[in-house]
Amino acid sequence: MAKDEIIDNIKNIYKRFIRIIFLAWIVSFFVVVILIRLFYIQIIKGDYYRKIADSNCVNIVKIRAPRGYIYDKNYKPLVINKATYQLSIIPYYFKKNQDITKSMSEIARIIKVSPEEIMEKLKESREYILEPIVVKRNLNEQEISQLEEKAIEINGISISQEPVRFYNYNSLASHIIGYTGEISLNQLKKDKDYYPGDIVGQTGVENFYDKELRGKDGVMYILTDAFGRQKEIIKTIAPKQGNNLVLTIDYNLQKYAEKIMDENNYSGVIIASNPKTGEILCMVSKPDYDLNYFSGTIDIKEWKRLIRDKDNPLNNRVVQGLYSPGSIFKIVVGSGGLNEKVIDTTTSFLCEGIYWIKTWPYKCWRRSGHGYVDFYRAIAESCDIYFYKLGLKMKVELLYKYAVMFGLGEKTGIDLPGEKAGLVPTREWKRRIDRTPWFPGNTVMMSIGQGYITATPLQIMNIMAVMANRGYAMQPFVVKAITSENRRIIKLTEPKRLFDIKVSEEVINIMRNALRFVVQSNRGTGTKARIKGIISAGKTGTVENPHGETHAMFAGFAPFDNPEIVIFVLIEHGGSGGDVAAPVAGNIIEYYLRTKKQK
Amino acid sequence: MNLQKKLIVLFKNSFRNFNIILLITTLLLVFIGIISIYSATGGTANEIFIKQIIWYFIGLFVLLIFSNINYNNLITLANYLYYFFLFLLVLVLVFGYVALGAQRWLRFGTFQFQPSEFMKIIVPLVVIRYIIIKRDESWTLKSLMKIFLITLIPMLLILKQPDLGTAIIIIPLVLVVLFIGNIPIKKFILIIIILILIIPVGYIGLKDYQKQRLLVFINPQADPLGAGYNVIQSKIAIGSGKFFGRGWLRGPQSQLNFIPIKYTDFIFSVICEEFGFIGGLFVVLIYYILIMEILKIAKLCKFAGGKMLAATIAMIILVQFVINIGMTIGLLPVTGLTLPLLSYGGSSILFIMIIIGIAQNIYREYMKGEEI
């Protein structure tokens, strides 16, 4: 027994000995591999790497990828690129100049900026002293020729080509397209895919689809001599242009809509969409701005003017503007009242032009009053007092239920950045924010879409879209497809149902007929939206606001039986909805249906 | 004997029987570390350089202490150390200090401490203890599953930080313990095959930046300004050193900041640029001698525990050395593992000094046995 154990023990010791020797061989193997590799890099390829390092070295220069183009729905190019020249300085070589202040002021004189500004930019480079810093974009021909002369005597400056955005139609659809600009520090922190100096979309689809549009930057390895002059390009990895966007926008319709706004000097919103798919056909937000200001370097003065303008030309009112929905909200209240059987079509209320709650007067827009009005007349003639009384019967809870059902207070999820959700107030909300209870007066205001309730134009249009579709709304979108070169489609946007309303079909039919009367009956408020030969429907709105004249609104759809277009027009401080907004809407619907038939 | 004499004897005893080769290679690496960090931080007596020197002194002192602690005590205490450091790892995840996108450090005042570093020796210690207790029963399926669990728990905690490099190298270390613990060779090969089969599953669990690093390793040109930049610049630096190098403080690639994080992960590139193939060869050979000497200690030691422990220590140094240098010369992906004793960093220096101290102690215990 003991003998076996000893033999076992010896076997074990021997086994362990062999295994340690084996480990030693593994160590030796790795050391040999490393030494061979070192020998290969340092001795065999040594000259090659020395050359790269010496000529110091390889400058790695980024070649900016051209952004993708943006087309309208018929492939009419709205945004393309054009080449511009830019001046950059490589700090490491630039500091080798004998007289830096002199060369600095010479450059500054040519490109017409202050030498301090250049100094600032040089300081920003910190330890990346071999990376070129862009001092001025968008050089003109005179500047280029003068700078090229100087480049011979001044070290470390270079002129390179770069694609910048060019907008064929200046301000057309500027809010949908959006402007581009150098990436901000905040954006850099949020997304690791970007580098300092990258040009990114700041608003509109340029921003929303930036990852698609930006493409893939190329790289150039340039041998430079000890003075920073470029000698030889060792290797180029070509940039890849970004993908293109095809918008749902119809160029002609957009132009027509913008022309109407411009001719009358209106500020406000026009949106039209195809109710069945959610495609936005045109989207106008006035005032707007010329996109070409932003390509290359924007003039500081121009930028400040845009930022400070009280009319907020940079704001896309369609998704960022919050308005009281006004009388258009009566569609929601009316549907709710009918659906909850608070009223039926024969219910009548007396309108005397003024309605008193205790000592507070609430007026109807028609001061003389409508007399006894039934449901159809209340919608067609937009009687306020009818809805005050209906709203008080429904109470704020039911108003809230139906407002939310019609998509208010919730973002539509359109493919544009910065969309707002709007507000649908409740008792709890008011107690929390205002620290006061909900008064009947609040209900009265809310039942005609005024007071606390706010919505974006897009949401207001969706109320009409629900009516057009007999009970549901599609999610609005502005990009129809993402394509690469040769119109090869990469991704097609699938229309998506946004919400359904839980209102009986009968109620929807009643409401649709009432909306038809608004336009078609002679006593309706929207008669000026009538179009020859086509039956359309809609609802006017005239919204009181603290800043002055009322906002004029009109939302509508056509043709009545099989709607192809739903439209919302808002003219800020325009006056009455029926007089100002309705004719604009009528014109656009007519233009759209007529041009569509021609194709 | 009076107190003074007693102290002198104690002091002398604490230096007796040092393994000279181990000591010289350690000191040489410290010396190379000092001059290359000096160069890599711009050639001035800056904060990083001074801190590193302080760490070297603390490290050498710690080495002395550990060379006087019988390694058997460490094996005996392994379980307690294991639980304590698991606790610290959990603390890191809860309170840890975040740097470079990972949560690896515990902070006490200005002092930062990276517990995951020490798990590299504690996990093998626990496994060694387990094998010593279980002897031949260590190779049943149940025991192997236990060893697997002992390894997996700290690995998952480290992966969560996330520190892929440190988590992954625990695997070869445990494998070496099993190997020197005389696991039957068939079972050993089976374990390795299973590990290889797990790799694709692991890839799916990687973070995006880790996947990117692997992809960039396969094709550095895919992202020449981002993740691939480091490796390209490192290769240019090393290659341009040619045979004799550019001379100390004269490497343009290093001095002009082409090589990023050059005083931690890419310190070897600085050495190779400034001292050429000669310098690189010298450093590699020092590591080779150091590792072989530790393996020799493993061979000499009479006890299974000491053998396994010494072999593990040799393997820790080998793995970090190979992975770090492999990365700078473009043979392996970028992982962020440090080069033992040369890279900047307190926890890393302290850890390597401790394990070299343990190796010294294994040698000294052996010599003590020989003397009797």
PDB file of C-alpha atoms in Angstrom, chain A residues 228-375:
ATOM      1  CA  GLY A 228       3.523  71.877 -42.985  1.00  0.00           C
ATOM      2  CA  ARG A 229       3.375  72.095 -46.762  1.00  0.00           C
ATOM      3  CA  GLN A 230       1.521  69.205 -48.258  1.00  0.00           C
ATOM      4  CA  LYS A 231       3.760  67.092 -50.418  1.00  0.00           C
ATOM      5  CA  GLU A 232       2.117  63.883 -51.345  1.00  0.00           C
ATOM      6  CA  ILE A 233      -1.094  62.041 -50.741  1.00  0.00           C
ATOM      7  CA  ILE A 234      -0.245  58.571 -49.540  1.00  0.00           C
ATOM      8  CA  LYS A 235      -3.671  57.169 -49.372  1.00  0.00           C
ATOM      9  CA  THR A 236      -7.232  58.339 -49.759  1.00  0.00           C
ATOM     10  CA  ILE A 237     -10.325  56.717 -48.466  1.00  0.00           C
ATOM     11  CA  ALA A 238     -13.100  58.361 -50.435  1.00  0.00           C
ATOM     12  CA  PRO A 239     -16.048  59.806 -48.553  1.00  0.00           C
ATOM     13  CA  LYS A 240     -19.434  58.295 -49.087  1.00  0.00           C
ATOM     14  CA  GLN A 241     -22.289  60.661 -49.762  1.00  0.00           C
ATOM     15  CA  GLY A 242     -25.241  60.372 -47.424  1.00  0.00           C
ATOM     16  CA  ASN A 243     -28.573  58.937 -48.391  1.00  0.00           C
ATOM     17  CA  ASN A 244     -31.206  61.090 -50.032  1.00  0.00           C
ATOM     18  CA  LEU A 245     -34.601  61.955 -48.653  1.00  0.00           C
ATOM     19  CA  VAL A 246     -37.777  62.042 -50.691  1.00  0.00           C
ATOM     20  CA  LEU A 247     -40.331  64.243 -48.992  1.00  0.00           C
ATOM     21  CA  THR A 248     -44.083  63.826 -49.103  1.00  0.00           C
ATOM     22  CA  ILE A 249     -44.275  67.519 -49.962  1.00  0.00           C
ATOM     23  CA  ASP A 250     -45.616  68.511 -53.376  1.00  0.00           C
ATOM     24  CA  TYR A 251     -43.376  71.310 -54.624  1.00  0.00           C
ATOM     25  CA  ASN A 252     -46.135  73.028 -56.608  1.00  0.00           C
ATOM     26  CA  LEU A 253     -48.642  72.952 -53.812  1.00  0.00           C
ATOM     27  CA  GLN A 254     -46.054  74.146 -51.307  1.00  0.00           C
ATOM     28  CA  LYS A 255     -45.079  77.004 -53.576  1.00  0.00           C
ATOM     29  CA  TYR A 256     -48.706  77.924 -54.196  1.00  0.00           C
ATOM     30  CA  ALA A 257     -49.478  77.927 -50.466  1.00  0.00           C
ATOM     31  CA  GLU A 258     -46.423  79.998 -49.628  1.00  0.00           C
ATOM     32  CA  LYS A 259     -47.302  82.452 -52.379  1.00  0.00           C
ATOM     33  CA  ILE A 260     -50.732  83.074 -50.904  1.00  0.00           C
ATOM     34  CA  MET A 261     -49.192  83.727 -47.498  1.00  0.00           C
ATOM     35  CA  ASP A 262     -46.490  86.004 -48.912  1.00  0.00           C
ATOM     36  CA  GLU A 263     -48.780  88.007 -51.159  1.00  0.00           C
ATOM     37  CA  ASN A 264     -51.030  88.907 -48.247  1.00  0.00           C
ATOM     38  CA  ASN A 265     -48.144  89.271 -45.852  1.00  0.00           C
ATOM     39  CA  TYR A 266     -49.781  86.761 -43.530  1.00  0.00           C
ATOM     40  CA  SER A 267     -47.985  85.056 -40.715  1.00  0.00           C
ATOM     41  CA  GLY A 268     -49.310  81.695 -39.662  1.00  0.00           C
ATOM     42  CA  VAL A 269     -49.632  78.136 -40.807  1.00  0.00           C
ATOM     43  CA  ILE A 270     -50.938  76.083 -43.678  1.00  0.00           C
ATOM     44  CA  ILE A 271     -50.819  72.322 -43.501  1.00  0.00           C
ATOM     45  CA  ALA A 272     -52.395  69.888 -45.862  1.00  0.00           C
ATOM     46  CA  SER A 273     -52.195  66.157 -45.753  1.00  0.00           C
ATOM     47  CA  ASN A 274     -53.608  63.066 -47.283  1.00  0.00           C
ATOM     48  CA  PRO A 275     -55.928  61.799 -44.541  1.00  0.00           C
ATOM     49  CA  LYS A 276     -55.725  58.179 -45.661  1.00  0.00           C
ATOM     50  CA  THR A 277     -51.942  57.899 -45.285  1.00  0.00           C
ATOM     51  CA  GLY A 278     -50.827  60.809 -43.121  1.00  0.00           C
ATOM     52  CA  GLU A 279     -48.506  62.156 -45.839  1.00  0.00           C
ATOM     53  CA  ILE A 280     -48.018  65.891 -45.396  1.00  0.00           C
ATOM     54  CA  LEU A 281     -48.659  67.509 -48.798  1.00  0.00           C
ATOM     55  CA  CYS A 282     -47.596  70.974 -47.850  1.00  0.00           C
ATOM     56  CA  MET A 283     -46.491  72.589 -44.652  1.00  0.00           C
ATOM     57  CA  VAL A 284     -46.067  76.333 -44.427  1.00  0.00           C
ATOM     58  CA  SER A 285     -45.016  78.236 -41.367  1.00  0.00           C
ATOM     59  CA  LYS A 286     -44.649  81.974 -41.770  1.00  0.00           C
ATOM     60  CA  PRO A 287     -42.560  84.006 -41.195  1.00  0.00           C
ATOM     61  CA  ASP A 288     -39.705  81.860 -42.398  1.00  0.00           C
ATOM     62  CA  TYR A 289     -36.091  82.377 -43.386  1.00  0.00           C
ATOM     63  CA  ASP A 290     -33.772  81.873 -46.306  1.00  0.00           C
ATOM     64  CA  LEU A 291     -31.948  78.580 -45.839  1.00  0.00           C
ATOM     65  CA  ASN A 292     -29.017  79.803 -47.907  1.00  0.00           C
ATOM     66  CA  TYR A 293     -28.096  82.119 -45.049  1.00  0.00           C
ATOM     67  CA  PHE A 294     -27.006  79.057 -43.174  1.00  0.00           C
ATOM     68  CA  SER A 295     -24.903  77.353 -45.784  1.00  0.00           C
ATOM     69  CA  GLY A 296     -21.230  77.929 -45.270  1.00  0.00           C
ATOM     70  CA  THR A 297     -20.756  80.504 -42.573  1.00  0.00           C
ATOM     71  CA  ILE A 298     -23.733  82.448 -41.452  1.00  0.00           C
ATOM     72  CA  ASP A 299     -23.362  86.157 -41.095  1.00  0.00           C
ATOM     73  CA  ILE A 300     -23.396  86.941 -37.367  1.00  0.00           C
ATOM     74  CA  LYS A 301     -25.634  89.976 -37.854  1.00  0.00           C
ATOM     75  CA  GLU A 302     -28.144  87.981 -39.861  1.00  0.00           C
ATOM     76  CA  TRP A 303     -28.137  85.240 -37.236  1.00  0.00           C
ATOM     77  CA  LYS A 304     -28.767  87.692 -34.418  1.00  0.00           C
ATOM     78  CA  ARG A 305     -31.578  89.275 -36.370  1.00  0.00           C
ATOM     79  CA  LEU A 306     -33.231  85.878 -36.828  1.00  0.00           C
ATOM     80  CA  ILE A 307     -32.791  84.924 -33.187  1.00  0.00           C
ATOM     81  CA  ARG A 308     -34.123  88.186 -31.822  1.00  0.00           C
ATOM     82  CA  ASP A 309     -37.031  88.560 -34.230  1.00  0.00           C
ATOM     83  CA  LYS A 310     -40.186  88.600 -32.104  1.00  0.00           C
ATOM     84  CA  ASP A 311     -42.054  86.713 -34.811  1.00  0.00           C
ATOM     85  CA  ASN A 312     -39.736  83.728 -34.345  1.00  0.00           C
ATOM     86  CA  PRO A 313     -39.013  82.945 -37.994  1.00  0.00           C
ATOM     87  CA  LEU A 314     -36.876  79.981 -36.897  1.00  0.00           C
ATOM     88  CA  ASN A 315     -39.806  78.338 -35.133  1.00  0.00           C
ATOM     89  CA  ASN A 316     -41.741  75.734 -37.018  1.00  0.00           C
ATOM     90  CA  ARG A 317     -45.197  76.791 -35.896  1.00  0.00           C
ATOM     91  CA  VAL A 318     -46.753  73.617 -37.248  1.00  0.00           C
ATOM     92  CA  VAL A 319     -45.200  71.442 -34.560  1.00  0.00           C
ATOM     93  CA  GLN A 320     -43.815  73.982 -32.103  1.00  0.00           C
ATOM     94  CA  GLY A 321     -46.505  76.628 -32.033  1.00  0.00           C
ATOM     95  CA  LEU A 322     -49.182  76.227 -29.372  1.00  0.00           C
ATOM     96  CA  TYR A 323     -52.562  77.782 -30.093  1.00  0.00           C
ATOM     97  CA  SER A 324     -56.033  77.599 -28.648  1.00  0.00           C
ATOM     98  CA  PRO A 325     -57.913  75.258 -30.984  1.00  0.00           C
ATOM     99  CA  GLY A 326     -60.892  77.610 -30.813  1.00  0.00           C
ATOM    100  CA  SER A 327     -64.173  76.705 -32.437  1.00  0.00           C
ATOM    101  CA  ILE A 328     -62.605  73.748 -34.216  1.00  0.00           C
ATOM    102  CA  PHE A 329     -62.588  72.131 -30.792  1.00  0.00           C
ATOM    103  CA  LYS A 330     -66.412  72.186 -30.979  1.00  0.00           C
ATOM    104  CA  ILE A 331     -66.064  69.087 -33.177  1.00  0.00           C
ATOM    105  CA  VAL A 332     -64.613  67.302 -30.177  1.00  0.00           C
ATOM    106  CA  VAL A 333     -67.169  68.672 -27.721  1.00  0.00           C
ATOM    107  CA  GLY A 334     -70.067  68.019 -30.084  1.00  0.00           C
ATOM    108  CA  SER A 335     -68.996  64.439 -30.806  1.00  0.00           C
ATOM    109  CA  GLY A 336     -68.583  63.843 -27.103  1.00  0.00           C
ATOM    110  CA  GLY A 337     -71.972  65.318 -26.241  1.00  0.00           C
ATOM    111  CA  LEU A 338     -73.733  63.215 -28.856  1.00  0.00           C
ATOM    112  CA  ASN A 339     -71.817  60.072 -28.041  1.00  0.00           C
ATOM    113  CA  GLU A 340     -72.462  60.349 -24.309  1.00  0.00           C
ATOM    114  CA  LYS A 341     -76.117  61.128 -25.138  1.00  0.00           C
ATOM    115  CA  VAL A 342     -75.957  64.420 -23.241  1.00  0.00           C
ATOM    116  CA  ILE A 343     -77.724  65.893 -26.260  1.00  0.00           C
ATOM    117  CA  ASP A 344     -79.202  64.674 -29.505  1.00  0.00           C
ATOM    118  CA  THR A 345     -79.525  66.494 -32.811  1.00  0.00           C
ATOM    119  CA  THR A 346     -82.891  67.947 -31.867  1.00  0.00           C
ATOM    120  CA  THR A 347     -81.767  69.404 -28.538  1.00  0.00           C
ATOM    121  CA  SER A 348     -82.026  73.186 -28.699  1.00  0.00           C
ATOM    122  CA  PHE A 349     -80.523  75.875 -26.525  1.00  0.00           C
ATOM    123  CA  LEU A 350     -81.420  79.538 -26.470  1.00  0.00           C
ATOM    124  CA  CYS A 351     -78.681  81.938 -27.525  1.00  0.00           C
ATOM    125  CA  GLU A 352     -79.253  85.527 -26.473  1.00  0.00           C
ATOM    126  CA  GLY A 353     -75.826  86.740 -27.381  1.00  0.00           C
ATOM    127  CA  ILE A 354     -74.670  86.711 -23.808  1.00  0.00           C
ATOM    128  CA  TYR A 355     -74.585  84.022 -21.130  1.00  0.00           C
ATOM    129  CA  TRP A 356     -74.262  84.869 -17.458  1.00  0.00           C
ATOM    130  CA  ILE A 357     -72.641  82.757 -14.831  1.00  0.00           C
ATOM    131  CA  LYS A 358     -73.407  84.664 -11.652  1.00  0.00           C
ATOM    132  CA  THR A 359     -72.010  88.082 -12.488  1.00  0.00           C
ATOM    133  CA  TRP A 360     -69.682  86.969 -15.273  1.00  0.00           C
ATOM    134  CA  PRO A 361     -70.818  87.539 -18.834  1.00  0.00           C
ATOM    135  CA  TYR A 362     -69.770  85.065 -21.562  1.00  0.00           C
ATOM    136  CA  LYS A 363     -70.538  86.323 -25.026  1.00  0.00           C
ATOM    137  CA  CYS A 364     -71.404  84.628 -28.289  1.00  0.00           C
ATOM    138  CA  TRP A 365     -69.489  85.875 -31.291  1.00  0.00           C
ATOM    139  CA  ARG A 366     -72.733  87.128 -32.706  1.00  0.00           C
ATOM    140  CA  ARG A 367     -73.719  89.776 -30.240  1.00  0.00           C
ATOM    141  CA  SER A 368     -77.347  89.813 -31.330  1.00  0.00           C
ATOM    142  CA  GLY A 369     -77.675  86.129 -30.520  1.00  0.00           C
ATOM    143  CA  HIS A 370     -78.792  83.128 -32.618  1.00  0.00           C
ATOM    144  CA  GLY A 371     -82.139  82.518 -30.901  1.00  0.00           C
ATOM    145  CA  TYR A 372     -83.053  78.852 -30.455  1.00  0.00           C
ATOM    146  CA  VAL A 373     -80.369  76.732 -32.124  1.00  0.00           C
ATOM    147  CA  ASP A 374     -80.285  72.969 -32.659  1.00  0.00           C
ATOM    148  CA  PHE A 375     -77.136  70.927 -33.100  1.00  0.00           C
TER     149      PHE A 375
END
